[in-house]
Amino acid sequence: MRILLIEDETEMVSWLARALGQSGFVTDQAADARTAEALLAVGTEYDAIVLDLGLPDRHGFDLLGALRDAGERTPVLILTAQGSLNDRVRGLNLGADDFVAKPFAIEELEARLAALVRRSHGRQHPRLECGGLAYDAGSRAFTLHGQLLALTPREHAALTALLMRVGQPVGKAQLFGKVFPYDSSAGPDAIEQVLHRLRRKLTGAGARIVTVRGLGYLLEPAADA
């Protein structure tokens, strides 16, 4: 899952990016509203936006209102020390989808982000399956025939993107964007290395990753020997 983190506190950004990355999230960071708008303007596709209200160049509510007025429908989770009822009501009226008050536990933030993405994809059920592969959105864990599947953060991000659209092609550029941060120095073919490792780990899974020429990659059930 790819997250846009709009937060100006350097230590908070570093901690969040590291913690979310270990759980398979890919994060792009914007320290102010201007940078956030620039990232969104180039068409980068995000699964969710984490928005702090105390930005240096603009209040978070002003940015949220501008994004919604411009037609931006990516789920927005507001991360703030301002937890009053009036703030929550105002945020919801402007188009926020959820709130987490500082200080918070990273487990709660991850669970709320996963729930936002699940709802935005129209999937309320927390378990997705393909062959012997299963994903529990509550724990964000993959299992293979009931056994925990060990994945690197990049493998986790790629497999999540494919399983979210099982049976449908995911474009190479789109999948790359789910796996590597916006400022990554990785080349466009780096995603092939991630998929190669995933294919090996899915041997005997009853699920396979298929390359669809001109369209990208898809995850589909397979009758493995």
PDB file of C-alpha atoms in Angstrom:
ATOM      1  CA  MET A   1       0.000   0.000   0.000  1.00  0.00           C
ATOM      2  CA  ARG A   2       1.324   3.437  -0.886  1.00  0.00           C
ATOM      3  CA  ILE A   3       0.786   6.251   1.611  1.00  0.00           C
ATOM      4  CA  LEU A   4       1.343   9.996   1.292  1.00  0.00           C
ATOM      5  CA  LEU A   5       2.527  11.260   4.677  1.00  0.00           C
ATOM      6  CA  ILE A   6       2.008  15.010   5.054  1.00  0.00           C
ATOM      7  CA  GLU A   7       3.872  15.934   8.228  1.00  0.00           C
ATOM      8  CA  ASP A   8       6.568  18.504   9.003  1.00  0.00           C
ATOM      9  CA  GLU A   9       8.042  17.033  12.206  1.00  0.00           C
ATOM     10  CA  THR A  10      11.257  15.381  11.000  1.00  0.00           C
ATOM     11  CA  GLU A  11      11.546  12.861  13.828  1.00  0.00           C
ATOM     12  CA  MET A  12       7.888  11.874  13.497  1.00  0.00           C
ATOM     13  CA  VAL A  13       8.264  11.404   9.722  1.00  0.00           C
ATOM     14  CA  SER A  14      11.391   9.297  10.142  1.00  0.00           C
ATOM     15  CA  TRP A  15       9.761   7.088  12.761  1.00  0.00           C
ATOM     16  CA  LEU A  16       6.542   6.653  10.804  1.00  0.00           C
ATOM     17  CA  ALA A  17       8.283   5.908   7.506  1.00  0.00           C
ATOM     18  CA  ARG A  18      10.467   3.285   9.175  1.00  0.00           C
ATOM     19  CA  ALA A  19       7.637   1.662  11.143  1.00  0.00           C
ATOM     20  CA  LEU A  20       5.163   1.649   8.254  1.00  0.00           C
ATOM     21  CA  GLY A  21       7.854   0.404   5.884  1.00  0.00           C
ATOM     22  CA  GLN A  22       8.520  -2.600   8.117  1.00  0.00           C
ATOM     23  CA  SER A  23       4.833  -3.483   7.792  1.00  0.00           C
ATOM     24  CA  GLY A  24       4.812  -3.307   3.994  1.00  0.00           C
ATOM     25  CA  PHE A  25       3.624   0.269   3.488  1.00  0.00           C
ATOM     26  CA  VAL A  26       5.437   2.467   0.974  1.00  0.00           C
ATOM     27  CA  THR A  27       5.516   6.102   2.092  1.00  0.00           C
ATOM     28  CA  ASP A  28       6.164   9.336   0.249  1.00  0.00           C
ATOM     29  CA  GLN A  29       6.730  12.325   2.524  1.00  0.00           C
ATOM     30  CA  ALA A  30       5.666  15.940   2.162  1.00  0.00           C
ATOM     31  CA  ALA A  31       6.781  18.454   4.795  1.00  0.00           C
ATOM     32  CA  ASP A  32       4.262  21.100   3.704  1.00  0.00           C
ATOM     33  CA  ALA A  33       1.063  21.604   1.723  1.00  0.00           C
ATOM     34  CA  ARG A  34       2.870  22.819  -1.391  1.00  0.00           C
ATOM     35  CA  THR A  35       4.957  19.636  -1.663  1.00  0.00           C
ATOM     36  CA  ALA A  36       1.887  17.474  -1.069  1.00  0.00           C
ATOM     37  CA  GLU A  37      -0.049  19.203  -3.833  1.00  0.00           C
ATOM     38  CA  ALA A  38       2.910  18.812  -6.199  1.00  0.00           C
ATOM     39  CA  LEU A  39       3.102  15.063  -5.560  1.00  0.00           C
ATOM     40  CA  LEU A  40      -0.627  14.654  -6.130  1.00  0.00           C
ATOM     41  CA  ALA A  41      -0.565  16.857  -9.231  1.00  0.00           C
ATOM     42  CA  VAL A  42       1.797  14.523 -11.113  1.00  0.00           C
ATOM     43  CA  GLY A  43      -0.773  11.741 -10.870  1.00  0.00           C
ATOM     44  CA  THR A  44       0.905   9.606  -8.222  1.00  0.00           C
ATOM     45  CA  GLU A  45      -1.660   7.069  -7.030  1.00  0.00           C
ATOM     46  CA  TYR A  46      -1.952   6.691  -3.274  1.00  0.00           C
ATOM     47  CA  ASP A  47      -4.035   4.254  -1.251  1.00  0.00           C
ATOM     48  CA  ALA A  48      -4.376   6.733   1.603  1.00  0.00           C
ATOM     49  CA  ILE A  49      -3.155  10.111   2.837  1.00  0.00           C
ATOM     50  CA  VAL A  50      -2.006  10.772   6.410  1.00  0.00           C
ATOM     51  CA  LEU A  51      -2.433  14.487   7.074  1.00  0.00           C
ATOM     52  CA  ASP A  52      -1.107  16.532  10.000  1.00  0.00           C
ATOM     53  CA  LEU A  53      -3.018  19.742  10.697  1.00  0.00           C
ATOM     54  CA  GLY A  54      -0.108  21.909  11.837  1.00  0.00           C
ATOM     55  CA  LEU A  55       1.716  22.408   8.532  1.00  0.00           C
ATOM     56  CA  PRO A  56       4.184  25.305   8.184  1.00  0.00           C
ATOM     57  CA  ASP A  57       2.628  26.900   5.089  1.00  0.00           C
ATOM     58  CA  ARG A  58      -1.060  26.080   5.420  1.00  0.00           C
ATOM     59  CA  HIS A  59      -3.500  24.636   7.914  1.00  0.00           C
ATOM     60  CA  GLY A  60      -4.274  20.996   7.242  1.00  0.00           C
ATOM     61  CA  PHE A  61      -8.008  21.693   7.062  1.00  0.00           C
ATOM     62  CA  ASP A  62      -7.430  24.253   4.296  1.00  0.00           C
ATOM     63  CA  LEU A  63      -5.403  21.694   2.331  1.00  0.00           C
ATOM     64  CA  LEU A  64      -8.023  19.006   2.871  1.00  0.00           C
ATOM     65  CA  GLY A  65     -10.805  21.290   1.661  1.00  0.00           C
ATOM     66  CA  ALA A  66      -8.818  22.268  -1.422  1.00  0.00           C
ATOM     67  CA  LEU A  67      -8.086  18.628  -2.273  1.00  0.00           C
ATOM     68  CA  ARG A  68     -11.705  17.596  -1.977  1.00  0.00           C
ATOM     69  CA  ASP A  69     -12.849  20.618  -4.009  1.00  0.00           C
ATOM     70  CA  ALA A  70     -10.385  19.577  -6.716  1.00  0.00           C
ATOM     71  CA  GLY A  71     -11.930  16.101  -6.871  1.00  0.00           C
ATOM     72  CA  GLU A  72      -9.255  14.230  -4.904  1.00  0.00           C
ATOM     73  CA  ARG A  73     -11.002  11.184  -3.395  1.00  0.00           C
ATOM     74  CA  THR A  74      -8.099   9.317  -1.796  1.00  0.00           C
ATOM     75  CA  PRO A  75      -8.985   8.372   1.806  1.00  0.00           C
ATOM     76  CA  VAL A  76      -7.559  10.883   4.295  1.00  0.00           C
ATOM     77  CA  LEU A  77      -6.620  10.084   7.879  1.00  0.00           C
ATOM     78  CA  ILE A  78      -5.954  13.157  10.004  1.00  0.00           C
ATOM     79  CA  LEU A  79      -3.096  12.832  12.451  1.00  0.00           C
ATOM     80  CA  THR A  80      -3.286  15.578  15.035  1.00  0.00           C
ATOM     81  CA  ALA A  81      -2.835  16.706  18.602  1.00  0.00           C
ATOM     82  CA  GLN A  82      -6.042  18.722  18.144  1.00  0.00           C
ATOM     83  CA  GLY A  83      -8.645  16.194  19.166  1.00  0.00           C
ATOM     84  CA  SER A  84     -11.593  18.371  20.148  1.00  0.00           C
ATOM     85  CA  LEU A  85     -15.115  17.553  19.024  1.00  0.00           C
ATOM     86  CA  ASN A  86     -15.278  20.732  16.931  1.00  0.00           C
ATOM     87  CA  ASP A  87     -12.087  19.766  15.098  1.00  0.00           C
ATOM     88  CA  ARG A  88     -13.390  16.279  14.384  1.00  0.00           C
ATOM     89  CA  VAL A  89     -16.711  17.576  13.120  1.00  0.00           C
ATOM     90  CA  ARG A  90     -15.020  20.173  10.922  1.00  0.00           C
ATOM     91  CA  GLY A  91     -12.640  17.605   9.523  1.00  0.00           C
ATOM     92  CA  LEU A  92     -15.417  15.163   8.699  1.00  0.00           C
ATOM     93  CA  ASN A  93     -17.426  17.902   7.024  1.00  0.00           C
ATOM     94  CA  LEU A  94     -14.399  18.775   4.889  1.00  0.00           C
ATOM     95  CA  GLY A  95     -14.016  15.170   3.762  1.00  0.00           C
ATOM     96  CA  ALA A  96     -11.725  13.450   6.277  1.00  0.00           C
ATOM     97  CA  ASP A  97     -12.260   9.713   6.615  1.00  0.00           C
ATOM     98  CA  ASP A  98     -10.696   9.059  10.028  1.00  0.00           C
ATOM     99  CA  PHE A  99      -8.731  10.626  12.883  1.00  0.00           C
ATOM    100  CA  VAL A 100      -5.853   9.467  15.074  1.00  0.00           C
ATOM    101  CA  ALA A 101      -4.853  11.693  17.981  1.00  0.00           C
ATOM    102  CA  LYS A 102      -1.234  12.147  19.045  1.00  0.00           C
ATOM    103  CA  PRO A 103       0.296  10.342  20.842  1.00  0.00           C
ATOM    104  CA  PHE A 104      -0.763   7.062  19.268  1.00  0.00           C
ATOM    105  CA  ALA A 105       0.307   3.450  18.857  1.00  0.00           C
ATOM    106  CA  ILE A 106       1.673   2.523  15.431  1.00  0.00           C
ATOM    107  CA  GLU A 107      -0.472  -0.631  15.504  1.00  0.00           C
ATOM    108  CA  GLU A 108      -3.624   1.487  15.672  1.00  0.00           C
ATOM    109  CA  LEU A 109      -2.496   3.720  12.815  1.00  0.00           C
ATOM    110  CA  GLU A 110      -1.695   0.703  10.627  1.00  0.00           C
ATOM    111  CA  ALA A 111      -5.038  -0.923  11.410  1.00  0.00           C
ATOM    112  CA  ARG A 112      -6.960   2.260  10.607  1.00  0.00           C
ATOM    113  CA  LEU A 113      -5.058   2.755   7.339  1.00  0.00           C
ATOM    114  CA  ALA A 114      -5.753  -0.835   6.319  1.00  0.00           C
ATOM    115  CA  ALA A 115      -9.449  -0.351   7.111  1.00  0.00           C
ATOM    116  CA  LEU A 116      -9.600   2.855   5.049  1.00  0.00           C
ATOM    117  CA  VAL A 117      -7.989   1.168   2.052  1.00  0.00           C
ATOM    118  CA  ARG A 118     -10.242  -1.855   2.408  1.00  0.00           C
ATOM    119  CA  ARG A 119     -13.354   0.299   2.414  1.00  0.00           C
ATOM    120  CA  SER A 120     -12.135   2.366  -0.532  1.00  0.00           C
ATOM    121  CA  HIS A 121     -11.732  -0.830  -2.537  1.00  0.00           C
ATOM    122  CA  GLY A 122     -15.251  -1.920  -1.596  1.00  0.00           C
ATOM    123  CA  ARG A 123     -14.033  -4.848   0.490  1.00  0.00           C
ATOM    124  CA  GLN A 124     -15.416  -4.957   4.004  1.00  0.00           C
ATOM    125  CA  HIS A 125     -14.354  -8.543   4.715  1.00  0.00           C
ATOM    126  CA  PRO A 126     -10.912  -8.574   6.348  1.00  0.00           C
ATOM    127  CA  ARG A 127      -9.751 -11.786   4.621  1.00  0.00           C
ATOM    128  CA  LEU A 128      -8.753 -12.168   0.971  1.00  0.00           C
ATOM    129  CA  GLU A 129      -7.801 -15.468  -0.631  1.00  0.00           C
ATOM    130  CA  CYS A 130      -6.348 -16.903  -3.829  1.00  0.00           C
ATOM    131  CA  GLY A 131      -5.658 -20.624  -3.900  1.00  0.00           C
ATOM    132  CA  GLY A 132      -3.778 -21.515  -0.725  1.00  0.00           C
ATOM    133  CA  LEU A 133      -2.716 -17.894  -0.224  1.00  0.00           C
ATOM    134  CA  ALA A 134      -4.652 -15.815   2.293  1.00  0.00           C
ATOM    135  CA  TYR A 135      -4.366 -12.258   3.589  1.00  0.00           C
ATOM    136  CA  ASP A 136      -5.863 -11.038   6.851  1.00  0.00           C
ATOM    137  CA  ALA A 137      -6.352  -7.278   6.714  1.00  0.00           C
ATOM    138  CA  GLY A 138      -6.651  -7.050  10.480  1.00  0.00           C
ATOM    139  CA  SER A 139      -3.166  -8.417  11.155  1.00  0.00           C
ATOM    140  CA  ARG A 140      -1.847  -7.503   7.663  1.00  0.00           C
ATOM    141  CA  ALA A 141      -0.334 -10.998   7.528  1.00  0.00           C
ATOM    142  CA  PHE A 142      -0.124 -13.415   4.599  1.00  0.00           C
ATOM    143  CA  THR A 143      -0.452 -17.126   5.175  1.00  0.00           C
ATOM    144  CA  LEU A 144       0.242 -20.021   2.817  1.00  0.00           C
ATOM    145  CA  HIS A 145      -1.849 -23.122   3.533  1.00  0.00           C
ATOM    146  CA  GLY A 146      -2.314 -21.792   7.048  1.00  0.00           C
ATOM    147  CA  GLN A 147       1.347 -21.081   7.697  1.00  0.00           C
ATOM    148  CA  LEU A 148       2.717 -17.550   8.056  1.00  0.00           C
ATOM    149  CA  LEU A 149       4.431 -16.433   4.838  1.00  0.00           C
ATOM    150  CA  ALA A 150       7.650 -14.499   5.460  1.00  0.00           C
ATOM    151  CA  LEU A 151       7.899 -11.487   3.136  1.00  0.00           C
ATOM    152  CA  THR A 152      10.131  -8.444   2.855  1.00  0.00           C
ATOM    153  CA  PRO A 153       8.332  -5.056   2.957  1.00  0.00           C
ATOM    154  CA  ARG A 154       8.622  -4.736  -0.844  1.00  0.00           C
ATOM    155  CA  GLU A 155       7.310  -8.253  -1.415  1.00  0.00           C
ATOM    156  CA  HIS A 156       4.459  -7.545   0.998  1.00  0.00           C
ATOM    157  CA  ALA A 157       3.530  -4.324  -0.823  1.00  0.00           C
ATOM    158  CA  ALA A 158       3.607  -6.008  -4.252  1.00  0.00           C
ATOM    159  CA  LEU A 159       1.588  -9.049  -3.168  1.00  0.00           C
ATOM    160  CA  THR A 160      -0.995  -6.859  -1.429  1.00  0.00           C
ATOM    161  CA  ALA A 161      -1.491  -4.788  -4.589  1.00  0.00           C
ATOM    162  CA  LEU A 162      -1.914  -7.919  -6.697  1.00  0.00           C
ATOM    163  CA  LEU A 163      -4.271  -9.647  -4.256  1.00  0.00           C
ATOM    164  CA  MET A 164      -6.440  -6.530  -3.970  1.00  0.00           C
ATOM    165  CA  ARG A 165      -7.148  -6.964  -7.702  1.00  0.00           C
ATOM    166  CA  VAL A 166      -6.892 -10.732  -8.015  1.00  0.00           C
ATOM    167  CA  GLY A 167      -7.621 -11.876 -11.570  1.00  0.00           C
ATOM    168  CA  GLN A 168      -7.117  -8.358 -12.956  1.00  0.00           C
ATOM    169  CA  PRO A 169      -3.892  -6.983 -14.460  1.00  0.00           C
ATOM    170  CA  VAL A 170      -1.946  -4.375 -12.497  1.00  0.00           C
ATOM    171  CA  GLY A 171       0.220  -2.161 -14.715  1.00  0.00           C
ATOM    172  CA  LYS A 172       3.994  -2.311 -14.279  1.00  0.00           C
ATOM    173  CA  ALA A 173       4.272   1.404 -13.487  1.00  0.00           C
ATOM    174  CA  GLN A 174       1.353   1.207 -11.064  1.00  0.00           C
ATOM    175  CA  LEU A 175       2.848  -1.803  -9.278  1.00  0.00           C
ATOM    176  CA  PHE A 176       6.244  -0.093  -9.137  1.00  0.00           C
ATOM    177  CA  GLY A 177       4.548   2.878  -7.465  1.00  0.00           C
ATOM    178  CA  LYS A 178       3.030   0.598  -4.823  1.00  0.00           C
ATOM    179  CA  VAL A 179       6.396  -0.934  -3.987  1.00  0.00           C
ATOM    180  CA  PHE A 180       8.992   1.843  -4.296  1.00  0.00           C
ATOM    181  CA  PRO A 181       8.838   5.381  -2.827  1.00  0.00           C
ATOM    182  CA  TYR A 182       8.473   8.384  -5.125  1.00  0.00           C
ATOM    183  CA  ASP A 183      12.108   9.373  -4.668  1.00  0.00           C
ATOM    184  CA  SER A 184      13.488   5.845  -5.092  1.00  0.00           C
ATOM    185  CA  SER A 185      16.612   5.469  -7.229  1.00  0.00           C
ATOM    186  CA  ALA A 186      15.534   1.969  -8.302  1.00  0.00           C
ATOM    187  CA  GLY A 187      15.225   1.412 -12.036  1.00  0.00           C
ATOM    188  CA  PRO A 188      11.903   0.465 -13.652  1.00  0.00           C
ATOM    189  CA  ASP A 189      12.946  -3.190 -13.926  1.00  0.00           C
ATOM    190  CA  ALA A 190      13.533  -3.493 -10.170  1.00  0.00           C
ATOM    191  CA  ILE A 191       9.948  -4.667  -9.791  1.00  0.00           C
ATOM    192  CA  GLU A 192      10.893  -7.779 -11.792  1.00  0.00           C
ATOM    193  CA  GLN A 193      13.325  -8.793  -9.061  1.00  0.00           C
ATOM    194  CA  VAL A 194      10.626  -8.429  -6.410  1.00  0.00           C
ATOM    195  CA  LEU A 195       8.188 -10.524  -8.462  1.00  0.00           C
ATOM    196  CA  HIS A 196      10.851 -13.161  -9.124  1.00  0.00           C
ATOM    197  CA  ARG A 197      11.308 -13.670  -5.391  1.00  0.00           C
ATOM    198  CA  LEU A 198       7.545 -13.740  -4.859  1.00  0.00           C
ATOM    199  CA  ARG A 199       7.058 -16.379  -7.554  1.00  0.00           C
ATOM    200  CA  ARG A 200       9.568 -18.620  -5.786  1.00  0.00           C
ATOM    201  CA  LYS A 201       7.820 -18.153  -2.445  1.00  0.00           C
ATOM    202  CA  LEU A 202       4.429 -18.957  -4.009  1.00  0.00           C
ATOM    203  CA  THR A 203       5.579 -22.324  -5.379  1.00  0.00           C
ATOM    204  CA  GLY A 204       2.903 -24.846  -4.445  1.00  0.00           C
ATOM    205  CA  ALA A 205       0.567 -22.096  -3.263  1.00  0.00           C
ATOM    206  CA  GLY A 206      -2.236 -22.748  -5.703  1.00  0.00           C
ATOM    207  CA  ALA A 207      -1.733 -19.147  -6.816  1.00  0.00           C
ATOM    208  CA  ARG A 208       0.624 -17.700  -9.388  1.00  0.00           C
ATOM    209  CA  ILE A 209       1.781 -14.339 -10.692  1.00  0.00           C
ATOM    210  CA  VAL A 210       1.354 -14.077 -14.445  1.00  0.00           C
ATOM    211  CA  THR A 211       2.901 -11.522 -16.801  1.00  0.00           C
ATOM    212  CA  VAL A 212       0.289 -10.150 -19.196  1.00  0.00           C
ATOM    213  CA  ARG A 213       2.071  -8.628 -22.157  1.00  0.00           C
ATOM    214  CA  GLY A 214       1.252  -4.954 -22.545  1.00  0.00           C
ATOM    215  CA  LEU A 215      -0.951  -4.884 -19.426  1.00  0.00           C
ATOM    216  CA  GLY A 216       1.255  -5.780 -16.478  1.00  0.00           C
ATOM    217  CA  TYR A 217       0.908  -8.551 -13.953  1.00  0.00           C
ATOM    218  CA  LEU A 218      -1.940 -10.436 -12.339  1.00  0.00           C
ATOM    219  CA  LEU A 219      -2.403 -12.907  -9.517  1.00  0.00           C
ATOM    220  CA  GLU A 220      -4.630 -15.873 -10.311  1.00  0.00           C
ATOM    221  CA  PRO A 221      -5.477 -19.308  -8.896  1.00  0.00           C
ATOM    222  CA  ALA A 222      -3.334 -22.139 -10.216  1.00  0.00           C
ATOM    223  CA  ALA A 223      -3.385 -25.899  -9.810  1.00  0.00           C
ATOM    224  CA  ASP A 224       0.155 -26.450  -8.588  1.00  0.00           C
ATOM    225  CA  ALA A 225       1.511 -29.941  -8.501  1.00  0.00           C
TER     226      ALA A 225
END
